[in-house]
PDB file of C-alpha atoms in Angstrom:
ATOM      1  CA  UNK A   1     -77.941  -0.802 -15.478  1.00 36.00           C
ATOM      2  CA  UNK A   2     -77.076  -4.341 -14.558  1.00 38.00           C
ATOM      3  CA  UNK A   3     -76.197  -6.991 -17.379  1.00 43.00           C
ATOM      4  CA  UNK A   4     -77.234 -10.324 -16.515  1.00 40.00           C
ATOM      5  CA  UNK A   5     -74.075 -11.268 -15.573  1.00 43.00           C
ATOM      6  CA  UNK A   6     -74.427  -8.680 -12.448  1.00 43.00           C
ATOM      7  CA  UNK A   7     -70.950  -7.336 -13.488  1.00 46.00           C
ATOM      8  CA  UNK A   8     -73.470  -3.829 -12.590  1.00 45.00           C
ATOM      9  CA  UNK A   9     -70.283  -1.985 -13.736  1.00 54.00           C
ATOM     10  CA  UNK A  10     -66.888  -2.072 -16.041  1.00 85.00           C
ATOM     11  CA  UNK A  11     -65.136  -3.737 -13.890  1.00 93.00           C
ATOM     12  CA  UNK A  12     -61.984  -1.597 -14.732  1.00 94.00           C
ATOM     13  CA  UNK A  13     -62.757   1.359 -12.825  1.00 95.00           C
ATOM     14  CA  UNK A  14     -59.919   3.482 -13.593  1.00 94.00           C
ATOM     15  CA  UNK A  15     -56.470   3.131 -15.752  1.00 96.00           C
ATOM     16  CA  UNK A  16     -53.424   5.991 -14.861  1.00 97.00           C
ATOM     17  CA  UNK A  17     -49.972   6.235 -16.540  1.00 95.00           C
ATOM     18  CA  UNK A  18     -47.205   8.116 -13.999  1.00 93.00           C
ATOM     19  CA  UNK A  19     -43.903   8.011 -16.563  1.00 94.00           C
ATOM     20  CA  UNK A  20     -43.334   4.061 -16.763  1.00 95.00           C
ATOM     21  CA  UNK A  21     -45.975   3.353 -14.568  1.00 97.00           C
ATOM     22  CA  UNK A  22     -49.209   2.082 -15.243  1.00 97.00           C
ATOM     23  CA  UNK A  23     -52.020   1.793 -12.350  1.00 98.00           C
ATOM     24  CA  UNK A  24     -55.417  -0.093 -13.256  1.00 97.00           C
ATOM     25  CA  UNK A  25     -57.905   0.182 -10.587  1.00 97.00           C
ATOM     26  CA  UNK A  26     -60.643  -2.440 -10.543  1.00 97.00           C
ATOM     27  CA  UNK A  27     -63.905  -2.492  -9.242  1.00 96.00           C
ATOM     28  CA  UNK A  28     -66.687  -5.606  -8.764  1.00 95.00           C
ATOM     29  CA  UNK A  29     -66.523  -9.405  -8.784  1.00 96.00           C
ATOM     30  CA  UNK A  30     -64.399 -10.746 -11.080  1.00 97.00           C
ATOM     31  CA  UNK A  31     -65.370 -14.057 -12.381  1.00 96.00           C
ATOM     32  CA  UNK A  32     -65.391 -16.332 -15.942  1.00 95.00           C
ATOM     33  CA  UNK A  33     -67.585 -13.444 -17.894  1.00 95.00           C
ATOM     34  CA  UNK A  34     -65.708 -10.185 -16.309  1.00 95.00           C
ATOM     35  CA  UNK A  35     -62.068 -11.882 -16.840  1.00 95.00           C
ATOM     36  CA  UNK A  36     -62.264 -12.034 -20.710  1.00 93.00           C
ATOM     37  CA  UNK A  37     -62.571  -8.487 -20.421  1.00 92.00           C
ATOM     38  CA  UNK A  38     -60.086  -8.263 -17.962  1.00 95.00           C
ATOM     39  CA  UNK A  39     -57.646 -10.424 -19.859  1.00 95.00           C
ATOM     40  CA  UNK A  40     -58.047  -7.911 -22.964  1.00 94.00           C
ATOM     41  CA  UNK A  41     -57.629  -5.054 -21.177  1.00 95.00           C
ATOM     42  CA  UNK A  42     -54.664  -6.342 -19.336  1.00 96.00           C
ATOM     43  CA  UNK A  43     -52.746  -7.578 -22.478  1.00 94.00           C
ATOM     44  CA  UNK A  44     -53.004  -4.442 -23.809  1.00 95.00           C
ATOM     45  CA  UNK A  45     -51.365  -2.780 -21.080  1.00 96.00           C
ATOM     46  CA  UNK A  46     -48.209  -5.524 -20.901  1.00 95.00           C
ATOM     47  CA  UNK A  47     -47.967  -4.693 -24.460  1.00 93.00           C
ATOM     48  CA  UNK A  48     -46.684  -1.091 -23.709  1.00 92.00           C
ATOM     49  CA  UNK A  49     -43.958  -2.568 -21.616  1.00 94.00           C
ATOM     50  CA  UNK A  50     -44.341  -0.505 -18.627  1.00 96.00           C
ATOM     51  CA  UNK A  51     -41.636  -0.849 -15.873  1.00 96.00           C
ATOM     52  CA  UNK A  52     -44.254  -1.587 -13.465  1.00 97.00           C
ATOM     53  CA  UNK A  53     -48.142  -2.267 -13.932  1.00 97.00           C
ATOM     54  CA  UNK A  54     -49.587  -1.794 -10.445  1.00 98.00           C
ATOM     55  CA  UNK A  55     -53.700  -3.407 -10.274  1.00 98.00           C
ATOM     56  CA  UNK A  56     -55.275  -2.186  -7.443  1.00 98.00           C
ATOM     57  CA  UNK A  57     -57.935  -4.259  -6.266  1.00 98.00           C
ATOM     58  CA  UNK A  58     -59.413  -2.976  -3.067  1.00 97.00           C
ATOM     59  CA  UNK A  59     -62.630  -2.614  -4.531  1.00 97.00           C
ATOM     60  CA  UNK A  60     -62.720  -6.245  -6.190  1.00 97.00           C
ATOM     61  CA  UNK A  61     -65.116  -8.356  -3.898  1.00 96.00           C
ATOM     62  CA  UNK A  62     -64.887 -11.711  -5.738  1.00 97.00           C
ATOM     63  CA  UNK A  63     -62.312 -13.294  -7.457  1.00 97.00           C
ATOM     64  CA  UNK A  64     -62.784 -17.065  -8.684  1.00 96.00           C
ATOM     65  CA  UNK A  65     -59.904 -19.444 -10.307  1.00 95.00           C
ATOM     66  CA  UNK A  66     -61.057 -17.679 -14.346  1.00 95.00           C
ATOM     67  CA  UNK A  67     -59.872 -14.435 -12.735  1.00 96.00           C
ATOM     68  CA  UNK A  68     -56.915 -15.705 -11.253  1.00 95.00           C
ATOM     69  CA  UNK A  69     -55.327 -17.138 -14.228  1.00 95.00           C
ATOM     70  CA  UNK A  70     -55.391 -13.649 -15.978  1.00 96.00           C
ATOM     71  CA  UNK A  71     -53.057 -12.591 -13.344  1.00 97.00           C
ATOM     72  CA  UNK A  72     -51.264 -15.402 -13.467  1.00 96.00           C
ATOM     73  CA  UNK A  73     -50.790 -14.668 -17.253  1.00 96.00           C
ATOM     74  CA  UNK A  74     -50.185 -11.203 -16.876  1.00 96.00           C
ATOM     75  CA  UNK A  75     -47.292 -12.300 -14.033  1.00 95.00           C
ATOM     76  CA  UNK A  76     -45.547 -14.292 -16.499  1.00 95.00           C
ATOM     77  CA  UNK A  77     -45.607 -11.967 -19.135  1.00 94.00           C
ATOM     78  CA  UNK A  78     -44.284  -9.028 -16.785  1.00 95.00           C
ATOM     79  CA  UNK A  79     -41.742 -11.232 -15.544  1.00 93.00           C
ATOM     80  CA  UNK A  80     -40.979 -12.406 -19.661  1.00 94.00           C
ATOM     81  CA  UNK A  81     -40.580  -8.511 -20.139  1.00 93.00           C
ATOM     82  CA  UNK A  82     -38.110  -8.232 -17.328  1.00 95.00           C
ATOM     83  CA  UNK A  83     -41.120  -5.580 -15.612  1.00 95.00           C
ATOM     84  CA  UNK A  84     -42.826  -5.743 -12.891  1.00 96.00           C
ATOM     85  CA  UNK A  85     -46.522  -6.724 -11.513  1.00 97.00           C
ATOM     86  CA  UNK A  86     -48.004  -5.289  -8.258  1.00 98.00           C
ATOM     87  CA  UNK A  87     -51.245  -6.591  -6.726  1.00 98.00           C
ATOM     88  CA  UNK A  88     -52.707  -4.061  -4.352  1.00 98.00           C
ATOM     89  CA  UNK A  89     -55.670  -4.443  -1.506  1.00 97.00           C
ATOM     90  CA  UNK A  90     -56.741  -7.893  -1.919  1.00 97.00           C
ATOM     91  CA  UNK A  91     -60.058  -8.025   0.040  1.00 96.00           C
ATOM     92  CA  UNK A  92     -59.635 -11.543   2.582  1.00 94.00           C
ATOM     93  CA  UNK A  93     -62.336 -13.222   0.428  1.00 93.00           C
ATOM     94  CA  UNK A  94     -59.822 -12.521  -2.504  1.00 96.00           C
ATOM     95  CA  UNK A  95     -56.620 -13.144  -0.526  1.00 96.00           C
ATOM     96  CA  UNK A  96     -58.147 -16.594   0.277  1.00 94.00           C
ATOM     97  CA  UNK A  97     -57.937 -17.754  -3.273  1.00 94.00           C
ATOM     98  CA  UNK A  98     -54.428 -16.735  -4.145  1.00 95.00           C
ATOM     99  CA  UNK A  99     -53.712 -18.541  -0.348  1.00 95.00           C
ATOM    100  CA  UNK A 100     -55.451 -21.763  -1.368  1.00 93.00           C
ATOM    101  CA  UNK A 101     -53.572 -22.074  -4.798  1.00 92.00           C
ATOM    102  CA  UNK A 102     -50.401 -21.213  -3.252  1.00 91.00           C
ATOM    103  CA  UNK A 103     -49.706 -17.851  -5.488  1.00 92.00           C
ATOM    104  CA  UNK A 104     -49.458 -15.663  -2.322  1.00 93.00           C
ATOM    105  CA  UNK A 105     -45.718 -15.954  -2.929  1.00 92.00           C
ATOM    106  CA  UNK A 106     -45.871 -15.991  -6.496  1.00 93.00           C
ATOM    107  CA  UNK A 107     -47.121 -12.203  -6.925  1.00 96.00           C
ATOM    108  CA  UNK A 108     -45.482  -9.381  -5.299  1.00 97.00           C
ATOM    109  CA  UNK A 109     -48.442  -8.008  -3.103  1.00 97.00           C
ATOM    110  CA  UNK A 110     -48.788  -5.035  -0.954  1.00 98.00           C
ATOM    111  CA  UNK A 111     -51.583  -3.467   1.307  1.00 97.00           C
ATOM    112  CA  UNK A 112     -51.860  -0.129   0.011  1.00 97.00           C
ATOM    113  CA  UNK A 113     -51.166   2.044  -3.453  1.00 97.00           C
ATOM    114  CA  UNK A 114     -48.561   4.342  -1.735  1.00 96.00           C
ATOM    115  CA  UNK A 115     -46.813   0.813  -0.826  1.00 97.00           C
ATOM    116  CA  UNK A 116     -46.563  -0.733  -3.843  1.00 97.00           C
ATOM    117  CA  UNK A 117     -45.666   2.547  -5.650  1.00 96.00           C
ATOM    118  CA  UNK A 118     -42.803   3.456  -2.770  1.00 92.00           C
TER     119      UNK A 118
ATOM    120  CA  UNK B   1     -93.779 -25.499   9.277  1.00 61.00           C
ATOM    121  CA  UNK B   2     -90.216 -25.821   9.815  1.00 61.00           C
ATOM    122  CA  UNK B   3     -90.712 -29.217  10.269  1.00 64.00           C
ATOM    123  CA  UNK B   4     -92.470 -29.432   6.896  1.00 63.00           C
ATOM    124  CA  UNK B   5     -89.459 -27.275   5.684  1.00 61.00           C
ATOM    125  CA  UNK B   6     -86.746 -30.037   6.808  1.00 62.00           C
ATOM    126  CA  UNK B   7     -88.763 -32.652   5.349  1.00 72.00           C
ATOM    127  CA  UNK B   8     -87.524 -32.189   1.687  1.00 83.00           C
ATOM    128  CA  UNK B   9     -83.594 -32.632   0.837  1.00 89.00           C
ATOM    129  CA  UNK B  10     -83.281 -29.345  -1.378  1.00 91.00           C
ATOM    130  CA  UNK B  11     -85.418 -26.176  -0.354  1.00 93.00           C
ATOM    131  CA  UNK B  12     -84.035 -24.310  -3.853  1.00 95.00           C
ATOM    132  CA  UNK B  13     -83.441 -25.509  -7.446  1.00 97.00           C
ATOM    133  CA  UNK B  14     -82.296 -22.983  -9.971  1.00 97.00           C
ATOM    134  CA  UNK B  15     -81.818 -23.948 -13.606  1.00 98.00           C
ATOM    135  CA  UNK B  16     -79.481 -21.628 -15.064  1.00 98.00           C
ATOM    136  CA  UNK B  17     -77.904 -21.934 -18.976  1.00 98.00           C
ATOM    137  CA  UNK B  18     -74.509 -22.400 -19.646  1.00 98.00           C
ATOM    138  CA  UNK B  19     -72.946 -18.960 -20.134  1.00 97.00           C
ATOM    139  CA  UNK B  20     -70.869 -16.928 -17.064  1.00 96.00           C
ATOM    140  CA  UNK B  21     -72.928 -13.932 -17.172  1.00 94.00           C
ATOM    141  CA  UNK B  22     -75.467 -16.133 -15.761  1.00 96.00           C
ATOM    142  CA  UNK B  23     -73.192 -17.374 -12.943  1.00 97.00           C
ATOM    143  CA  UNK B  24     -74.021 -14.104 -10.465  1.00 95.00           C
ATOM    144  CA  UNK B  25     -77.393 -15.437 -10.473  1.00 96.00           C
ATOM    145  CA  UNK B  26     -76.331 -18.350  -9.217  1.00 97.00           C
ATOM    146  CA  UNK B  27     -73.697 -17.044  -6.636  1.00 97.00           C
ATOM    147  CA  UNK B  28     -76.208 -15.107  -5.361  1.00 97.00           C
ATOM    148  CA  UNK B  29     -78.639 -17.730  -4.441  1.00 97.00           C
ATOM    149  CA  UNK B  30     -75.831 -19.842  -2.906  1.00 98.00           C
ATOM    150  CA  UNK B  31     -74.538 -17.148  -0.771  1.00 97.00           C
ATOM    151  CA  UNK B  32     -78.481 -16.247   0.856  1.00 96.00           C
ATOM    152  CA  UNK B  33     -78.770 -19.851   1.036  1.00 96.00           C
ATOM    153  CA  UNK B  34     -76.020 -20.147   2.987  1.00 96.00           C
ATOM    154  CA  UNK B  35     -77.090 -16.967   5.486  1.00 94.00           C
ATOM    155  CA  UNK B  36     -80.250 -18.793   5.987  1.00 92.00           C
ATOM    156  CA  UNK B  37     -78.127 -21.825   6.908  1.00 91.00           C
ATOM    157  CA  UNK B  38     -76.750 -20.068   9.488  1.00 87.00           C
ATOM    158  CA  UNK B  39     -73.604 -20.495   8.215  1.00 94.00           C
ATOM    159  CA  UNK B  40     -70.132 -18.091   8.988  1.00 96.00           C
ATOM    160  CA  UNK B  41     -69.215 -15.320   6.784  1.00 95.00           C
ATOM    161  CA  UNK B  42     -66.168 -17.368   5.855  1.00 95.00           C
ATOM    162  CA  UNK B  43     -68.158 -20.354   5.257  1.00 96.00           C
ATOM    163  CA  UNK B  44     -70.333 -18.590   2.944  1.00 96.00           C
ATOM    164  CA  UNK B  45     -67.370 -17.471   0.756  1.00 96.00           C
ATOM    165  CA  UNK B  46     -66.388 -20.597   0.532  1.00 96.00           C
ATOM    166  CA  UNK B  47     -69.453 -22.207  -0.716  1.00 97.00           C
ATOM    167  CA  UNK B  48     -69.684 -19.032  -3.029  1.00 97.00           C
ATOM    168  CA  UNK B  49     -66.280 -20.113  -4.575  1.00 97.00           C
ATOM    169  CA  UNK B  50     -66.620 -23.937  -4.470  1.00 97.00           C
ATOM    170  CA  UNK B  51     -70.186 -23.408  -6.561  1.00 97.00           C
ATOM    171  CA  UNK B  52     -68.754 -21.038  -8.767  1.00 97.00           C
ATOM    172  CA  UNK B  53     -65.619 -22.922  -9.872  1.00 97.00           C
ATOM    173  CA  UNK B  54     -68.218 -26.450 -10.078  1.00 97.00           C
ATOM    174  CA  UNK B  55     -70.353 -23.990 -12.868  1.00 98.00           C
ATOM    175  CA  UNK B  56     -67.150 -23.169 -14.546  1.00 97.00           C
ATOM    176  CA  UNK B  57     -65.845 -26.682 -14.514  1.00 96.00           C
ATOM    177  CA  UNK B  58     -69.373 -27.632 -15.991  1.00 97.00           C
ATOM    178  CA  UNK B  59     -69.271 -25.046 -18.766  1.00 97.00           C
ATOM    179  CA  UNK B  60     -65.341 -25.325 -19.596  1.00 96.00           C
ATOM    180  CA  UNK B  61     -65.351 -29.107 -19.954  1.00 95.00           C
ATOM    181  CA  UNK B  62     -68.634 -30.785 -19.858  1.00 97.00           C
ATOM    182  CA  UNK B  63     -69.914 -28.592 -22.443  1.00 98.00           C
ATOM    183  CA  UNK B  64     -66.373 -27.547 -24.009  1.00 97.00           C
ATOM    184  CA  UNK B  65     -67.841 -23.687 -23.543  1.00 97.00           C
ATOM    185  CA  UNK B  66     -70.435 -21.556 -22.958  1.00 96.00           C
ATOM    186  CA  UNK B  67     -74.081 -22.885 -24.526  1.00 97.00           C
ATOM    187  CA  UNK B  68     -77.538 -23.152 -24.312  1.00 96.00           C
ATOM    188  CA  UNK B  69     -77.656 -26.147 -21.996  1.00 97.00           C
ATOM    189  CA  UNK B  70     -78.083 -26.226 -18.266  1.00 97.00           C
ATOM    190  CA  UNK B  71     -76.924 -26.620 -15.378  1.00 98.00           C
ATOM    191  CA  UNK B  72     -79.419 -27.669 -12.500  1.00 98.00           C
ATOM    192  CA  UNK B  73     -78.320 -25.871  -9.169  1.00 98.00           C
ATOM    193  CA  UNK B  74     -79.908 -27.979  -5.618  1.00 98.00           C
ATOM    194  CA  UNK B  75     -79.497 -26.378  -2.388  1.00 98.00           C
ATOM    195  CA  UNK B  76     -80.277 -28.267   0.634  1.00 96.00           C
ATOM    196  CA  UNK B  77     -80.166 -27.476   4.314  1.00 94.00           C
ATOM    197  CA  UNK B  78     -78.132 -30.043   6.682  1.00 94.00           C
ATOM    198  CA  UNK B  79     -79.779 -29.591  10.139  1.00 90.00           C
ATOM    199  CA  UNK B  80     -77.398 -30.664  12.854  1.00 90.00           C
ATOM    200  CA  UNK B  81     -77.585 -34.058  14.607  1.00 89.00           C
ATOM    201  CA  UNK B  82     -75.434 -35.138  17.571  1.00 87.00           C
ATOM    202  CA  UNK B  83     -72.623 -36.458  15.120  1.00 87.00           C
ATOM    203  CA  UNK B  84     -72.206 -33.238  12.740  1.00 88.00           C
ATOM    204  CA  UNK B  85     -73.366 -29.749  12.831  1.00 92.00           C
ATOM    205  CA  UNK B  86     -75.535 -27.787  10.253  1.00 92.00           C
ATOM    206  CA  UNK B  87     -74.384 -27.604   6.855  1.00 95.00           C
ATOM    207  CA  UNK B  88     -75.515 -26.911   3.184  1.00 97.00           C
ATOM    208  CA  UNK B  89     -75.128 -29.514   0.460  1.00 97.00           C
ATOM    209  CA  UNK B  90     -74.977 -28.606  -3.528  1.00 98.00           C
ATOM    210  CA  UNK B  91     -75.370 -30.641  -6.096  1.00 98.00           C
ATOM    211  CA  UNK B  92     -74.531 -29.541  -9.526  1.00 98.00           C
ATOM    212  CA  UNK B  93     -75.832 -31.488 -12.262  1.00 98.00           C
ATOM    213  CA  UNK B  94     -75.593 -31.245 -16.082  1.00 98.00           C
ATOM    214  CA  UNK B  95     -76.006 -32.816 -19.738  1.00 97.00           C
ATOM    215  CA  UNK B  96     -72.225 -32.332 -20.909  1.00 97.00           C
ATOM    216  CA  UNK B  97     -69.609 -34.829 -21.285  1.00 96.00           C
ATOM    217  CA  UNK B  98     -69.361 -38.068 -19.051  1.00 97.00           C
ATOM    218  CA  UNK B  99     -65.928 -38.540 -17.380  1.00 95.00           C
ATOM    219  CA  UNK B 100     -64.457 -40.909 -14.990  1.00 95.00           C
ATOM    220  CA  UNK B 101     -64.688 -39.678 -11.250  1.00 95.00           C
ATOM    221  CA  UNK B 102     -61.137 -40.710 -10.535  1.00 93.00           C
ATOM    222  CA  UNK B 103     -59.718 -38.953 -13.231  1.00 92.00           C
ATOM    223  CA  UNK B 104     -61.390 -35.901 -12.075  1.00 91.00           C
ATOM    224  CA  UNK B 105     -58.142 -34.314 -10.181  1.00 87.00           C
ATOM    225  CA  UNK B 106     -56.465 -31.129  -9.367  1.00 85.00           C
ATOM    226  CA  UNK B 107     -53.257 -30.522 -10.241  1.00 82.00           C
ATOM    227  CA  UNK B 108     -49.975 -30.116  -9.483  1.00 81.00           C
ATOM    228  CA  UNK B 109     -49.756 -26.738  -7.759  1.00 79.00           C
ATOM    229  CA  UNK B 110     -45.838 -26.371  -8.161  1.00 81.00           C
ATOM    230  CA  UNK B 111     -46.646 -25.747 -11.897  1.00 82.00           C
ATOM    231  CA  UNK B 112     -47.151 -21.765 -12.149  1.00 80.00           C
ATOM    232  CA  UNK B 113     -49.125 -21.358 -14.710  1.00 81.00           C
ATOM    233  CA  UNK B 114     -52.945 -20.040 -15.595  1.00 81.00           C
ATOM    234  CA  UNK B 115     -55.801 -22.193 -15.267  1.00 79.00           C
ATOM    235  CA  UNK B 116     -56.718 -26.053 -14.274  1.00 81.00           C
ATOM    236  CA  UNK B 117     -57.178 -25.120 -10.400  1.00 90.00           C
ATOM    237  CA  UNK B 118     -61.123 -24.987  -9.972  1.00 92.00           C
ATOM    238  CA  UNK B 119     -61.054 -29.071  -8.761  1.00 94.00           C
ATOM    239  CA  UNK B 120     -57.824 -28.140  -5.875  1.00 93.00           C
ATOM    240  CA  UNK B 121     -60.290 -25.182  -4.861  1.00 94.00           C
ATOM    241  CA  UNK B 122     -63.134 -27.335  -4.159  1.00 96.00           C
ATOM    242  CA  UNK B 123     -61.475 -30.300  -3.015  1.00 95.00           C
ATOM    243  CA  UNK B 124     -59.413 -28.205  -0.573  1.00 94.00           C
ATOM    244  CA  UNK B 125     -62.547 -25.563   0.586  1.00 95.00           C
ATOM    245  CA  UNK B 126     -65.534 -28.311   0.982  1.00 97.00           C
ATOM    246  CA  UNK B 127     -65.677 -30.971   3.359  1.00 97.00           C
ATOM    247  CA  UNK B 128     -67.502 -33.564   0.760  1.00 97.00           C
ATOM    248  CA  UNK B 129     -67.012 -33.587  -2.790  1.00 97.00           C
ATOM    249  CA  UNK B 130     -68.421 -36.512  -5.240  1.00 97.00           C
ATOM    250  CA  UNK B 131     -68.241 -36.741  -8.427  1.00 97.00           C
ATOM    251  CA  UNK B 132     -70.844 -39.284 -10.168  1.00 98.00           C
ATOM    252  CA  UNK B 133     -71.703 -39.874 -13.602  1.00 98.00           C
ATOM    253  CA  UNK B 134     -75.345 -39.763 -14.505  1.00 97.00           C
ATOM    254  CA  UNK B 135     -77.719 -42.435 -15.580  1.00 96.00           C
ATOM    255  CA  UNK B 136     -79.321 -40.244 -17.887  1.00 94.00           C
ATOM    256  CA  UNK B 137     -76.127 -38.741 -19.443  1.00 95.00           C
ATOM    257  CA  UNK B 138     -73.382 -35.614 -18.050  1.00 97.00           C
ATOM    258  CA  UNK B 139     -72.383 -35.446 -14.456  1.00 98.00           C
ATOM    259  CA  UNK B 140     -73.481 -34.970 -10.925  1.00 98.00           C
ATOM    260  CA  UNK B 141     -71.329 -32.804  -8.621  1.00 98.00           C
ATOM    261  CA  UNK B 142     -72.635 -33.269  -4.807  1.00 98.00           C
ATOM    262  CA  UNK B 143     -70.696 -31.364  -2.225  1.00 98.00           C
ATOM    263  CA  UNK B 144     -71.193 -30.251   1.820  1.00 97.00           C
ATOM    264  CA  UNK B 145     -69.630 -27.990   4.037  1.00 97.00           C
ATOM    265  CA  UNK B 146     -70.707 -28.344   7.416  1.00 96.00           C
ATOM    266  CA  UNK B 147     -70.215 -25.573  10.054  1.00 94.00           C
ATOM    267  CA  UNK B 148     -67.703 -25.038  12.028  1.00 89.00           C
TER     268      UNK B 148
END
C-alpha cells in the first residue's frame, strides 16, 4: 500500500555483500522524503568500509537535487575511506540531473552491474 | 468550450502542506498537466524537476523544514501565438520567509559538495524564472517552459 508520499515501495529494493563488495539495488523515485531513508541506509553501509559499494539504480525513475546530495555525501565519504563508489543504470531522466549539476564526472558511472563489478 | 478553457490563466490549483511525502502529489499533477500541454517527454521531466526542487526550496528555507503550512501549486496552459509556442507556467506560492529576489542564486558548481543546487536546476531547466516577494507575506515563484 502506497504512503502518501507515493514512495509505493522501500525504495531499497535489495542490499548483497560479495567479499568486500557491497551492491544496493534501488527501486522508485527518489526525492526529499525517500532520501532521508536513503541517506540512513547508505551511511550505514560506508560505515563497514567496503572496498567498493556499487548502487544500482536502473529501476530509480526520479531523482531530484535532495537525492543527489546523498550521493554526493556518500562519494566523499568513499573517497575519505580510500573505497570506492559505483553508480549503475542511471535512467536519462536521472542522468539529466547529475548532467545539469556537472557530477557526471564526479562519480564513477557505468551502464550495467557486470560493468561496474568487472 | 476550449475557448472558455483558455479564458482563465491557471486551469489547476493544488494546495498541498509542507512535508515531502506530499510532494508526489504534486509531481504528479505537474507531469499530466504537462501531457495535456502537449508538451515533449523531455519537457515534462523537466517541469517535473524544476517544480519539485521550487517545493523543496519552499519547505527547506521559507519554512526552515517540513510543517503544516502550504504551498499553493498554479498550473496554467500557454497556448501558442505567432511569437512563442505552447508552454506551461507554475507559480509556486507560500507563507514562509521573505527574501530578496537577487539574492536568490545558485551556486558555485566547482564546489563538490551535497546540497544548495535546487535554484542552478531551475534556472538552468526553465526558460522563465521570477522570484517576487508577496504583498501578503512569503514568496511567489512564477516559472515557464515553452515548447520546443
Amino acid at each position: 500500500m502506497a504512503d502518501a508520499g507515493g514512495n509505493i515501495q522501500n525504495i531499497i529494493k535489495d542490499i548483497t555483500r560479495e567479499g568486500d563488495v557491497v551492491i544496493v539495488k534501488l527501486t522508485g523515485e527518489i526525492d526529499m522524503h525517500s532520501s532521508t531513508e536513503l541517506r540512513g541506509c547508505l551511511l550505514e553501509i560506508t560505515q563497514e568500509r567496503p572496498r567498493l559499494l556499487v548502487i544500482n539504480m536502473e529501476e530509480v525513475l526520479f531523482l531530484d537535487s535532495s537525492g543527489l546530495a546523498v550521493f554526493v555525501e556518500t562519494m566523499q565519504q568513499s573517497r575519505t575511506q580510500g573505497r570506492q563508489l559505483k553508480l549503475v543504470g542511471l535512467h536519462p531522466r536521472v542522468r539529466s540531473i547529475f548532467e545539469i549539476s556537472r557530477l557526471m564526472d564526479i562519480f564513477q558511472i557505468y551502464d550495467t552491474q557486470e560493468e561496474a563489478l568487472a | 468550450m476550449k475557448e472558455q478553457c483558455q479564458k482563465v490563466r491557471f486551469q489547476v490549483e493544488l494546495r498541498i502542506m509542507a512535508c515531502p511525502q506530499y510532494l508526489y502529489i504534486a509531481r504528479q499533477a505537474v507531469r499530466r498537466m504537462a501531457e495535456l500541454s502537449e508538451m515533449s517527454e523531455e519537457e515534462r521531466d523537466v517541469l517535473t524537476l524544476a517544480m519539485e526542487e521550487a517545493l523543496t526550496n519552499v519547505i527547506r528555507h521559507g519554512y526552515g523544514g517540513p510543517c503544516d503550512k502550504q504551498m499553493i501549486i498554479q498550473l496554467g496552459k500557454i497556448e501558442a501565438n505567432g511569437e512563442r509556442s505552447a508552454g506551461l507556467e507554475i507559480v509556486i506560492s507560500d507563507f514562509g520567509k521573505q527574501v530578496d529576489p537577487g539574492e536568490i542564486k545558485g551556486r558555485d558548481l566547482d564546489d563538490v559538495r551535497p546540497g544548495g543546487l535546487g535554484v542552478h536546476i531551475i534556472k538552468s531547466m526553465m526558460d522563465e524564472v521570477e522570484y517576487t516577494p508577496r504583498e501578503e507575506g512569503g514568496m511567489q515563484l512564477r516559472m515557464v517552459k515553452y515548447a520546443k
